[in-house]
GROMACS .gro file of N, CA and C in nm:
model
  465
    1MET      N    1 -15.146 -20.808  -6.983
    1MET     CA    2 -15.119 -20.721  -6.893
    1MET      C    3 -15.181 -20.567  -6.903
    2LYS      N    4 -15.136 -20.536  -7.055
    2LYS     CA    5 -15.125 -20.363  -7.096
    2LYS      C    6 -15.300 -20.403  -7.166
    3LEU      N    7 -15.348 -20.535  -7.215
    3LEU     CA    8 -15.512 -20.536  -7.275
    3LEU      C    9 -15.598 -20.497  -7.145
    4LEU      N   10 -15.543 -20.578  -7.025
    4LEU     CA   11 -15.697 -20.582  -6.907
    4LEU      C   12 -15.659 -20.398  -6.827
    5LEU      N   13 -15.492 -20.313  -6.899
    5LEU     CA   14 -15.521 -20.203  -6.844
    5LEU      C   15 -15.574 -20.146  -6.936
    6ALA      N   16 -15.544 -20.148  -7.019
    6ALA     CA   17 -15.660 -20.043  -7.153
    6ALA      C   18 -15.771 -20.055  -7.166
    7THR      N   19 -15.835 -20.205  -7.075
    7THR     CA   20 -16.005 -20.217  -7.057
    7THR      C   21 -16.005 -20.157  -6.931
    8LEU      N   22 -15.986 -20.129  -6.804
    8LEU     CA   23 -16.025 -20.089  -6.735
    8LEU      C   24 -16.031 -19.915  -6.722
    9THR      N   25 -15.866 -19.873  -6.823
    9THR     CA   26 -15.902 -19.731  -6.880
    9THR      C   27 -16.033 -19.714  -6.902
   10ALA      N   28 -16.060 -19.736  -7.092
   10ALA     CA   29 -16.141 -19.716  -7.146
   10ALA      C   30 -16.340 -19.721  -7.050
   11VAL      N   31 -16.307 -19.869  -6.955
   11VAL     CA   32 -16.447 -19.880  -6.872
   11VAL      C   33 -16.433 -19.751  -6.785
   12LEU      N   34 -16.322 -19.649  -6.702
   12LEU     CA   35 -16.318 -19.525  -6.623
   12LEU      C   36 -16.415 -19.401  -6.693
   13VAL      N   37 -16.334 -19.444  -6.866
   13VAL     CA   38 -16.277 -19.296  -6.920
   13VAL      C   39 -16.470 -19.307  -6.976
   14ALA      N   40 -16.531 -19.452  -6.974
   14ALA     CA   41 -16.743 -19.448  -7.039
   14ALA      C   42 -16.720 -19.392  -6.860
   15GLY      N   43 -16.720 -19.395  -6.809
   15GLY     CA   44 -16.778 -19.431  -6.679
   15GLY      C   45 -16.796 -19.260  -6.600
   16ILE      N   46 -16.721 -19.208  -6.638
   16ILE     CA   47 -16.701 -19.074  -6.655
   16ILE      C   48 -16.766 -18.979  -6.741
   17THR      N   49 -16.742 -19.014  -6.854
   17THR     CA   50 -16.866 -18.958  -6.963
   17THR      C   51 -17.007 -18.935  -6.949
   18LEU      N   52 -17.033 -19.094  -6.903
   18LEU     CA   53 -17.174 -19.093  -6.818
   18LEU      C   54 -17.181 -19.033  -6.737
   19GLN      N   55 -17.152 -19.002  -6.652
   19GLN     CA   56 -17.143 -18.961  -6.469
   19GLN      C   57 -17.202 -18.797  -6.564
   20ALA      N   58 -17.108 -18.759  -6.685
   20ALA     CA   59 -17.154 -18.652  -6.685
   20ALA      C   60 -17.269 -18.613  -6.796
   21LYS      N   61 -17.241 -18.679  -6.859
   21LYS     CA   62 -17.419 -18.667  -6.919
   21LYS      C   63 -17.526 -18.631  -6.857
   22ASN      N   64 -17.516 -18.735  -6.781
   22ASN     CA   65 -17.633 -18.763  -6.617
   22ASN      C   66 -17.690 -18.656  -6.627
   23GLU      N   67 -17.554 -18.578  -6.546
   23GLU     CA   68 -17.581 -18.390  -6.518
   23GLU      C   69 -17.632 -18.294  -6.581
   24THR      N   70 -17.566 -18.259  -6.711
   24THR     CA   71 -17.630 -18.187  -6.779
   24THR      C   72 -17.653 -18.272  -6.978
   25LYS      N   73 -17.719 -18.199  -7.025
   25LYS     CA   74 -17.733 -18.240  -7.172
   25LYS      C   75 -17.779 -18.093  -7.205
   26PRO      N   76 -17.611 -18.087  -7.261
   26PRO     CA   77 -17.610 -17.979  -7.343
   26PRO      C   78 -17.662 -17.964  -7.491
   27SER      N   79 -17.728 -17.854  -7.564
   27SER     CA   80 -17.795 -17.905  -7.612
   27SER      C   81 -17.712 -17.864  -7.763
   28SER      N   82 -17.704 -17.925  -7.882
   28SER     CA   83 -17.603 -17.941  -7.970
   28SER      C   84 -17.613 -17.802  -8.043
   29GLY      N   85 -17.474 -17.783  -8.083
   29GLY     CA   86 -17.475 -17.645  -8.181
   29GLY      C   87 -17.405 -17.527  -8.038
   30SER      N   88 -17.433 -17.445  -8.115
   30SER     CA   89 -17.284 -17.303  -8.030
   30SER      C   90 -17.369 -17.251  -7.903
   31SER      N   91 -17.516 -17.273  -7.993
   31SER     CA   92 -17.579 -17.193  -7.807
   31SER      C   93 -17.565 -17.259  -7.623
   32GLU      N   94 -17.514 -17.174  -7.558
   32GLU     CA   95 -17.504 -17.194  -7.443
   32GLU      C   96 -17.619 -17.260  -7.322
   33ALA      N   97 -17.756 -17.301  -7.403
   33ALA     CA   98 -17.815 -17.351  -7.335
   33ALA      C   99 -17.773 -17.475  -7.273
   34VAL      N  100 -17.823 -17.498  -7.199
   34VAL     CA  101 -17.793 -17.668  -7.159
   34VAL      C  102 -17.883 -17.734  -7.078
   35TRP      N  103 -17.891 -17.821  -7.054
   35TRP     CA  104 -18.087 -17.921  -7.012
   35TRP      C  105 -17.961 -17.940  -6.929
   36HIS      N  106 -18.061 -17.942  -6.806
   36HIS     CA  107 -18.053 -18.027  -6.632
   36HIS      C  108 -18.162 -18.114  -6.619
   37THR      N  109 -18.052 -18.229  -6.497
   37THR     CA  110 -18.141 -18.340  -6.506
   37THR      C  111 -18.142 -18.311  -6.351
   38ASP      N  112 -18.061 -18.258  -6.267
   38ASP     CA  113 -18.081 -18.270  -6.174
   38ASP      C  114 -18.142 -18.110  -6.083
   39PHE      N  115 -18.382 -18.190  -6.063
   39PHE     CA  116 -18.407 -17.995  -6.063
   39PHE      C  117 -18.372 -17.928  -5.954
   40GLU      N  118 -18.383 -18.027  -5.795
   40GLU     CA  119 -18.305 -17.833  -5.756
   40GLU      C  120 -18.193 -17.795  -5.733
   41LYS      N  121 -18.058 -17.859  -5.848
   41LYS     CA  122 -17.963 -17.795  -5.864
   41LYS      C  123 -18.043 -17.670  -5.971
   42ALA      N  124 -18.161 -17.732  -6.022
   42ALA     CA  125 -18.190 -17.610  -6.142
   42ALA      C  126 -18.235 -17.512  -6.104
   43LYS      N  127 -18.354 -17.544  -5.981
   43LYS     CA  128 -18.435 -17.490  -5.904
   43LYS      C  129 -18.298 -17.328  -5.888
   44GLU      N  130 -18.226 -17.369  -5.798
   44GLU     CA  131 -18.117 -17.290  -5.766
   44GLU      C  132 -18.041 -17.191  -5.875
   45LEU      N  133 -18.037 -17.254  -5.980
   45LEU     CA  134 -18.035 -17.156  -6.042
   45LEU      C  135 -18.082 -17.103  -6.093
   46ALA      N  136 -18.194 -17.122  -6.146
   46ALA     CA  137 -18.286 -16.997  -6.168
   46ALA      C  138 -18.317 -16.910  -6.054
   47LYS      N  139 -18.256 -16.924  -5.952
   47LYS     CA  140 -18.260 -16.836  -5.814
   47LYS      C  141 -18.155 -16.697  -5.890
   48SER      N  142 -18.019 -16.763  -5.935
   48SER     CA  143 -17.893 -16.687  -5.931
   48SER      C  144 -17.953 -16.675  -5.977
   49LEU      N  145 -18.012 -16.633  -6.182
   49LEU     CA  146 -18.026 -16.541  -6.181
   49LEU      C  147 -18.133 -16.536  -6.338
   50SER      N  148 -18.242 -16.574  -6.206
   50SER     CA  149 -18.398 -16.419  -6.155
   50SER      C  150 -18.496 -16.521  -6.320
   51ARG      N  151 -18.476 -16.659  -6.345
   51ARG     CA  152 -18.490 -16.705  -6.455
   51ARG      C  153 -18.589 -16.796  -6.408
   52PRO      N  154 -18.666 -16.841  -6.493
   52PRO     CA  155 -18.778 -16.922  -6.490
   52PRO      C  156 -18.731 -17.060  -6.484
   53LEU      N  157 -18.842 -17.168  -6.491
   53LEU     CA  158 -18.677 -17.320  -6.569
   53LEU      C  159 -18.875 -17.359  -6.643
   54LEU      N  160 -18.823 -17.497  -6.743
   54LEU     CA  161 -18.920 -17.524  -6.845
   54LEU      C  162 -18.873 -17.670  -6.799
   55LEU      N  163 -18.979 -17.711  -6.771
   55LEU     CA  164 -18.994 -17.851  -6.785
   55LEU      C  165 -19.004 -17.942  -6.811
   56ASP      N  166 -18.973 -18.053  -6.926
   56ASP     CA  167 -19.041 -18.166  -7.033
   56ASP      C  168 -18.976 -18.273  -6.964
   57PHE      N  169 -19.123 -18.302  -6.946
   57PHE     CA  170 -19.152 -18.402  -6.935
   57PHE      C  171 -19.144 -18.476  -7.023
   58THR      N  172 -19.060 -18.568  -7.089
   58THR     CA  173 -19.021 -18.616  -7.170
   58THR      C  174 -18.980 -18.768  -7.204
   59GLY      N  175 -19.051 -18.870  -7.309
   59GLY     CA  176 -18.973 -19.080  -7.314
   59GLY      C  177 -18.919 -18.998  -7.412
   60SER      N  178 -18.813 -18.986  -7.367
   60SER     CA  179 -18.759 -18.898  -7.499
   60SER      C  180 -18.672 -19.074  -7.614
   61ASP      N  181 -18.661 -19.194  -7.558
   61ASP     CA  182 -18.632 -19.241  -7.696
   61ASP      C  183 -18.759 -19.360  -7.709
   62TRP      N  184 -18.902 -19.341  -7.693
   62TRP     CA  185 -18.977 -19.385  -7.679
   62TRP      C  186 -19.090 -19.343  -7.819
   63CYS      N  187 -19.177 -19.226  -7.734
   63CYS     CA  188 -19.250 -19.111  -7.724
   63CYS      C  189 -19.247 -19.059  -7.901
   64GLY      N  190 -19.333 -18.996  -7.965
   64GLY     CA  191 -19.344 -19.020  -8.116
   64GLY      C  192 -19.307 -18.797  -8.044
   65TRP      N  193 -19.410 -18.756  -8.102
   65TRP     CA  194 -19.430 -18.636  -8.068
   65TRP      C  195 -19.301 -18.606  -7.977
   66CYS      N  196 -19.277 -18.697  -7.797
   66CYS     CA  197 -19.162 -18.669  -7.785
   66CYS      C  198 -19.030 -18.568  -7.852
   67ILE      N  199 -19.032 -18.669  -7.920
   67ILE     CA  200 -18.963 -18.632  -7.995
   67ILE      C  201 -18.914 -18.598  -8.104
   68LYS      N  202 -18.983 -18.573  -8.129
   68LYS     CA  203 -19.081 -18.434  -8.294
   68LYS      C  204 -19.044 -18.330  -8.210
   69LEU      N  205 -19.133 -18.271  -8.117
   69LEU     CA  206 -19.087 -18.103  -8.025
   69LEU      C  207 -18.944 -18.159  -8.024
   70ASP      N  208 -18.847 -18.281  -7.977
   70ASP     CA  209 -18.670 -18.222  -8.012
   70ASP      C  210 -18.636 -18.150  -8.087
   71LYS      N  211 -18.639 -18.271  -8.221
   71LYS     CA  212 -18.600 -18.277  -8.383
   71LYS      C  213 -18.617 -18.037  -8.409
   72GLU      N  214 -18.803 -18.062  -8.393
   72GLU     CA  215 -18.881 -17.947  -8.424
   72GLU      C  216 -18.823 -17.814  -8.357
   73VAL      N  217 -18.830 -17.820  -8.266
   73VAL     CA  218 -18.786 -17.719  -8.127
   73VAL      C  219 -18.687 -17.700  -8.090
   74PHE      N  220 -18.660 -17.767  -8.068
   74PHE     CA  221 -18.525 -17.794  -7.907
   74PHE      C  222 -18.315 -17.747  -7.964
   75SER      N  223 -18.422 -17.854  -8.046
   75SER     CA  224 -18.253 -17.879  -8.072
   75SER      C  225 -18.201 -17.694  -8.210
   76GLU      N  226 -18.339 -17.635  -8.283
   76GLU     CA  227 -18.331 -17.564  -8.305
   76GLU      C  228 -18.241 -17.401  -8.236
   77LYS      N  229 -18.169 -17.311  -8.390
   77LYS     CA  230 -18.128 -17.216  -8.327
   77LYS      C  231 -18.133 -17.102  -8.264
   78SER      N  232 -18.251 -17.096  -8.265
   78SER     CA  233 -18.380 -16.986  -8.220
   78SER      C  234 -18.451 -17.016  -8.118
   79PHE      N  235 -18.433 -17.107  -8.057
   79PHE     CA  236 -18.492 -17.195  -7.952
   79PHE      C  237 -18.364 -17.206  -7.837
   80LYS      N  238 -18.225 -17.247  -7.908
   80LYS     CA  239 -18.156 -17.204  -7.793
   80LYS      C  240 -18.098 -17.129  -7.720
   81SER      N  241 -18.079 -17.008  -7.842
   81SER     CA  242 -18.110 -16.862  -7.815
   81SER      C  243 -18.167 -16.808  -7.796
   82TYR      N  244 -18.312 -16.820  -7.773
   82TYR     CA  245 -18.399 -16.760  -7.631
   82TYR      C  246 -18.399 -16.835  -7.505
   83ALA      N  247 -18.378 -16.983  -7.538
   83ALA     CA  248 -18.340 -17.018  -7.326
   83ALA      C  249 -18.240 -16.961  -7.283
   84ALA      N  250 -18.095 -17.007  -7.382
   84ALA     CA  251 -17.995 -16.916  -7.303
   84ALA      C  252 -18.039 -16.811  -7.237
   85GLU      N  253 -18.121 -16.740  -7.301
   85GLU     CA  254 -18.098 -16.575  -7.270
   85GLU      C  255 -18.221 -16.598  -7.139
   86ASN      N  256 -18.336 -16.693  -7.136
   86ASN     CA  257 -18.445 -16.630  -7.059
   86ASN      C  258 -18.536 -16.756  -6.958
   87LEU      N  259 -18.421 -16.898  -6.989
   87LEU     CA  260 -18.474 -16.958  -6.918
   87LEU      C  261 -18.377 -17.090  -6.863
   88VAL      N  262 -18.381 -17.127  -6.763
   88VAL     CA  263 -18.309 -17.300  -6.745
   88VAL      C  264 -18.399 -17.439  -6.701
   89LEU      N  265 -18.344 -17.517  -6.809
   89LEU     CA  266 -18.380 -17.510  -6.895
   89LEU      C  267 -18.358 -17.704  -6.831
   90VAL      N  268 -18.493 -17.834  -6.808
   90VAL     CA  269 -18.486 -17.925  -6.742
   90VAL      C  270 -18.607 -18.103  -6.825
   91GLU      N  271 -18.434 -18.120  -6.847
   91GLU     CA  272 -18.529 -18.262  -6.897
   91GLU      C  273 -18.577 -18.332  -6.764
   92LEU      N  274 -18.637 -18.393  -6.757
   92LEU     CA  275 -18.709 -18.582  -6.658
   92LEU      C  276 -18.736 -18.604  -6.771
   93ASP      N  277 -18.690 -18.779  -6.849
   93ASP     CA  278 -18.774 -18.795  -6.896
   93ASP      C  279 -18.690 -18.992  -6.826
   94PHE      N  280 -18.830 -19.046  -6.962
   94PHE     CA  281 -18.867 -19.144  -6.872
   94PHE      C  282 -18.843 -19.229  -6.965
   95PRO      N  283 -18.752 -19.264  -6.999
   95PRO     CA  284 -18.727 -19.378  -7.172
   95PRO      C  285 -18.759 -19.520  -7.073
   96ASN      N  286 -18.707 -19.572  -7.217
   96ASN     CA  287 -18.716 -19.679  -7.203
   96ASN      C  288 -18.622 -19.786  -7.181
   97ARG      N  289 -18.510 -19.692  -7.290
   97ARG     CA  290 -18.369 -19.780  -7.330
   97ARG      C  291 -18.293 -19.753  -7.310
   98LYS      N  292 -18.281 -19.569  -7.205
   98LYS     CA  293 -18.218 -19.567  -7.245
   98LYS      C  294 -18.157 -19.570  -7.085
   99LYS      N  295 -18.022 -19.547  -7.023
   99LYS     CA  296 -18.003 -19.601  -6.886
   99LYS      C  297 -18.032 -19.487  -6.816
  100GLN      N  298 -18.083 -19.506  -6.704
  100GLN     CA  299 -18.057 -19.377  -6.612
  100GLN      C  300 -18.045 -19.403  -6.415
  101SER      N  301 -17.986 -19.297  -6.379
  101SER     CA  302 -17.946 -19.396  -6.219
  101SER      C  303 -18.078 -19.407  -6.088
  102VAL      N  304 -18.040 -19.426  -6.007
  102VAL     CA  305 -18.166 -19.534  -5.973
  102VAL      C  306 -18.231 -19.279  -5.936
  103GLU      N  307 -18.162 -19.263  -5.881
  103GLU     CA  308 -18.204 -19.133  -5.798
  103GLU      C  309 -18.327 -19.043  -5.918
  104GLU      N  310 -18.220 -19.012  -6.048
  104GLU     CA  311 -18.272 -19.034  -6.193
  104GLU      C  312 -18.420 -19.048  -6.147
  105LYS      N  313 -18.462 -19.137  -6.156
  105LYS     CA  314 -18.562 -19.199  -6.203
  105LYS      C  315 -18.636 -19.148  -6.072
  106LYS      N  316 -18.565 -19.198  -5.884
  106LYS     CA  317 -18.671 -19.099  -5.832
  106LYS      C  318 -18.749 -19.024  -5.825
  107GLN      N  319 -18.655 -18.873  -5.861
  107GLN     CA  320 -18.661 -18.775  -5.930
  107GLN      C  321 -18.768 -18.711  -6.021
  108ASN      N  322 -18.756 -18.782  -6.133
  108ASN     CA  323 -18.876 -18.762  -6.226
  108ASN      C  324 -19.039 -18.860  -6.174
  109GLU      N  325 -19.025 -18.926  -6.166
  109GLU     CA  326 -19.097 -18.976  -6.033
  109GLU      C  327 -19.185 -18.946  -5.953
  110ALA      N  328 -19.109 -18.887  -5.869
  110ALA     CA  329 -19.227 -18.753  -5.784
  110ALA      C  330 -19.199 -18.598  -5.813
  111LEU      N  331 -19.143 -18.573  -5.944
  111LEU     CA  332 -19.170 -18.443  -6.001
  111LEU      C  333 -19.299 -18.465  -6.066
  112ALA      N  334 -19.310 -18.625  -6.211
  112ALA     CA  335 -19.448 -18.633  -6.275
  112ALA      C  336 -19.641 -18.707  -6.130
  113LYS      N  337 -19.542 -18.737  -6.060
  113LYS     CA  338 -19.706 -18.752  -5.948
  113LYS      C  339 -19.684 -18.608  -5.887
  114LYS      N  340 -19.602 -18.487  -5.878
  114LYS     CA  341 -19.621 -18.381  -5.765
  114LYS      C  342 -19.661 -18.299  -5.898
  115TYR      N  343 -19.664 -18.325  -6.016
  115TYR     CA  344 -19.747 -18.200  -6.141
  115TYR      C  345 -19.797 -18.228  -6.190
  116GLY      N  346 -19.942 -18.380  -6.182
  116GLY     CA  347 -19.978 -18.500  -6.245
  116GLY      C  348 -19.969 -18.489  -6.410
  117ILE      N  349 -19.869 -18.558  -6.411
  117ILE     CA  350 -19.833 -18.529  -6.561
  117ILE      C  351 -19.866 -18.643  -6.568
  118ARG      N  352 -19.971 -18.632  -6.683
  118ARG     CA  353 -20.029 -18.711  -6.763
  118ARG      C  354 -19.994 -18.784  -6.884
  119GLY      N  355 -19.943 -18.703  -7.014
  119GLY     CA  356 -19.875 -18.739  -7.038
  119GLY      C  357 -19.750 -18.660  -7.114
  120TYR      N  358 -19.750 -18.737  -7.232
  120TYR     CA  359 -19.585 -18.680  -7.225
  120TYR      C  360 -19.608 -18.595  -7.420
  121PRO      N  361 -19.491 -18.500  -7.494
  121PRO     CA  362 -19.518 -18.442  -7.404
  121PRO      C  363 -19.503 -18.335  -7.306
  122THR      N  364 -19.467 -18.292  -7.208
  122THR     CA  365 -19.582 -18.183  -7.107
  122THR      C  366 -19.486 -18.134  -7.083
  123ILE      N  367 -19.487 -17.995  -7.118
  123ILE     CA  368 -19.401 -17.877  -7.099
  123ILE      C  369 -19.445 -17.758  -7.014
  124LEU      N  370 -19.366 -17.777  -6.934
  124LEU     CA  371 -19.429 -17.689  -6.762
  124LEU      C  372 -19.323 -17.608  -6.716
  125LEU      N  373 -19.397 -17.492  -6.741
  125LEU     CA  374 -19.270 -17.400  -6.679
  125LEU      C  375 -19.358 -17.326  -6.571
  126VAL      N  376 -19.247 -17.327  -6.466
  126VAL     CA  377 -19.230 -17.298  -6.338
  126VAL      C  378 -19.150 -17.198  -6.299
  127ASP      N  379 -19.209 -17.119  -6.149
  127ASP     CA  380 -19.064 -16.968  -6.064
  127ASP      C  381 -18.973 -17.094  -6.008
  128ALA      N  382 -18.858 -17.009  -5.974
  128ALA     CA  383 -18.779 -17.044  -5.948
  128ALA      C  384 -18.796 -17.134  -5.800
  129ASN      N  385 -18.896 -17.121  -5.751
  129ASN     CA  386 -18.987 -17.191  -5.647
  129ASN      C  387 -19.043 -17.347  -5.683
  130GLY      N  388 -19.037 -17.327  -5.781
  130GLY     CA  389 -19.157 -17.507  -5.834
  130GLY      C  390 -19.254 -17.481  -5.849
  131LYS      N  391 -19.282 -17.304  -5.848
  131LYS     CA  392 -19.460 -17.355  -5.918
  131LYS      C  393 -19.523 -17.345  -6.042
  132GLU      N  394 -19.588 -17.372  -6.072
  132GLU     CA  395 -19.642 -17.406  -6.180
  132GLU      C  396 -19.670 -17.248  -6.218
  133LEU      N  397 -19.668 -17.245  -6.378
  133LEU     CA  398 -19.655 -17.100  -6.376
  133LEU      C  399 -19.759 -17.121  -6.523
  134ALA      N  400 -19.722 -17.193  -6.574
  134ALA     CA  401 -19.783 -17.289  -6.705
  134ALA      C  402 -19.791 -17.393  -6.788
  135ARG      N  403 -19.907 -17.474  -6.885
  135ARG     CA  404 -19.888 -17.534  -6.874
  135ARG      C  405 -19.895 -17.608  -7.071
  136THR      N  406 -19.808 -17.647  -7.074
  136THR     CA  407 -19.784 -17.634  -7.226
  136THR      C  408 -19.745 -17.818  -7.309
  137GLY      N  409 -19.814 -17.839  -7.455
  137GLY     CA  410 -19.650 -17.937  -7.490
  137GLY      C  411 -19.623 -17.955  -7.656
  138TYR      N  412 -19.662 -18.000  -7.716
  138TYR     CA  413 -19.626 -18.047  -7.879
  138TYR      C  414 -19.664 -17.883  -7.876
  139GLN      N  415 -19.692 -17.807  -7.959
  139GLN     CA  416 -19.698 -17.692  -8.091
  139GLN      C  417 -19.688 -17.762  -8.213
  140ARG      N  418 -19.801 -17.721  -8.351
  140ARG     CA  419 -19.715 -17.712  -8.513
  140ARG      C  420 -19.648 -17.495  -8.450
  141GLY      N  421 -19.523 -17.542  -8.614
  141GLY     CA  422 -19.482 -17.426  -8.631
  141GLY      C  423 -19.393 -17.399  -8.620
  142GLY      N  424 -19.259 -17.527  -8.518
  142GLY     CA  425 -19.168 -17.501  -8.577
  142GLY      C  426 -19.130 -17.396  -8.418
  143ALA      N  427 -18.945 -17.355  -8.446
  143ALA     CA  428 -18.913 -17.329  -8.338
  143ALA      C  429 -18.920 -17.203  -8.290
  144ASP      N  430 -18.958 -17.104  -8.397
  144ASP     CA  431 -18.948 -16.955  -8.352
  144ASP      C  432 -19.139 -16.915  -8.409
  145SER      N  433 -19.219 -17.038  -8.362
  145SER     CA  434 -19.308 -17.052  -8.318
  145SER      C  435 -19.334 -17.039  -8.148
  146TYR      N  436 -19.307 -17.124  -8.145
  146TYR     CA  437 -19.292 -17.167  -8.046
  146TYR      C  438 -19.277 -17.086  -7.904
  147VAL      N  439 -19.162 -17.025  -7.944
  147VAL     CA  440 -19.099 -16.968  -7.851
  147VAL      C  441 -19.128 -16.861  -7.848
  148ASP      N  442 -19.253 -16.778  -7.970
  148ASP     CA  443 -19.389 -16.702  -7.958
  148ASP      C  444 -19.478 -16.736  -7.781
  149HIS      N  445 -19.491 -16.882  -7.842
  149HIS     CA  446 -19.599 -16.945  -7.721
  149HIS      C  447 -19.528 -16.936  -7.662
  150LEU      N  448 -19.428 -16.962  -7.545
  150LEU     CA  449 -19.399 -16.956  -7.385
  150LEU      C  450 -19.329 -16.805  -7.353
  151LYS      N  451 -19.294 -16.716  -7.501
  151LYS     CA  452 -19.350 -16.532  -7.488
  151LYS      C  453 -19.480 -16.486  -7.420
  152GLU      N  454 -19.540 -16.580  -7.508
  152GLU     CA  455 -19.683 -16.536  -7.398
  152GLU      C  456 -19.750 -16.565  -7.347
  153LEU      N  457 -19.685 -16.775  -7.345
  153LEU     CA  458 -19.771 -16.825  -7.185
  153LEU      C  459 -19.691 -16.737  -6.992
  154LEU      N  460 -19.556 -16.689  -7.090
  154LEU     CA  461 -19.438 -16.641  -6.969
  154LEU      C  462 -19.509 -16.443  -6.947
  155LYS      N  463 -19.612 -16.426  -7.047
  155LYS     CA  464 -19.620 -16.281  -6.986
  155LYS      C  465 -19.709 -16.238  -6.843
   0.00000   0.00000   0.00000
């Protein structure tokens, strides 16, 4: 009986943790930058903050350039600091192995179709209404260079 109770508790805690991860993907480190997965909620946040959204169309567990972009740019302090002050981040993932809810998968497919996504990574800068402002992808040079690139695109 104790084993059953312990197992059920572990399953419940794991489910709650997984549900929380599906809502946002906090960037590692001390920055306040947060990756959202719900596009509509992210647009509401962008409206309230008067900020553009950065949409990351990614194949997080299979796309080499996506993984490289995450490692060289998105996980770096300079990007996270800039994003926390200037952007609303949205991860629109198309994984092979990572589990996603049916709703998230459906949302991501609809957005990929809407924006004509043909490859990964594709990075879109959109306004709070979802209107595309700029389109880019992986850029050499690391986080500082990428931040400068984003600033130029948003001029």
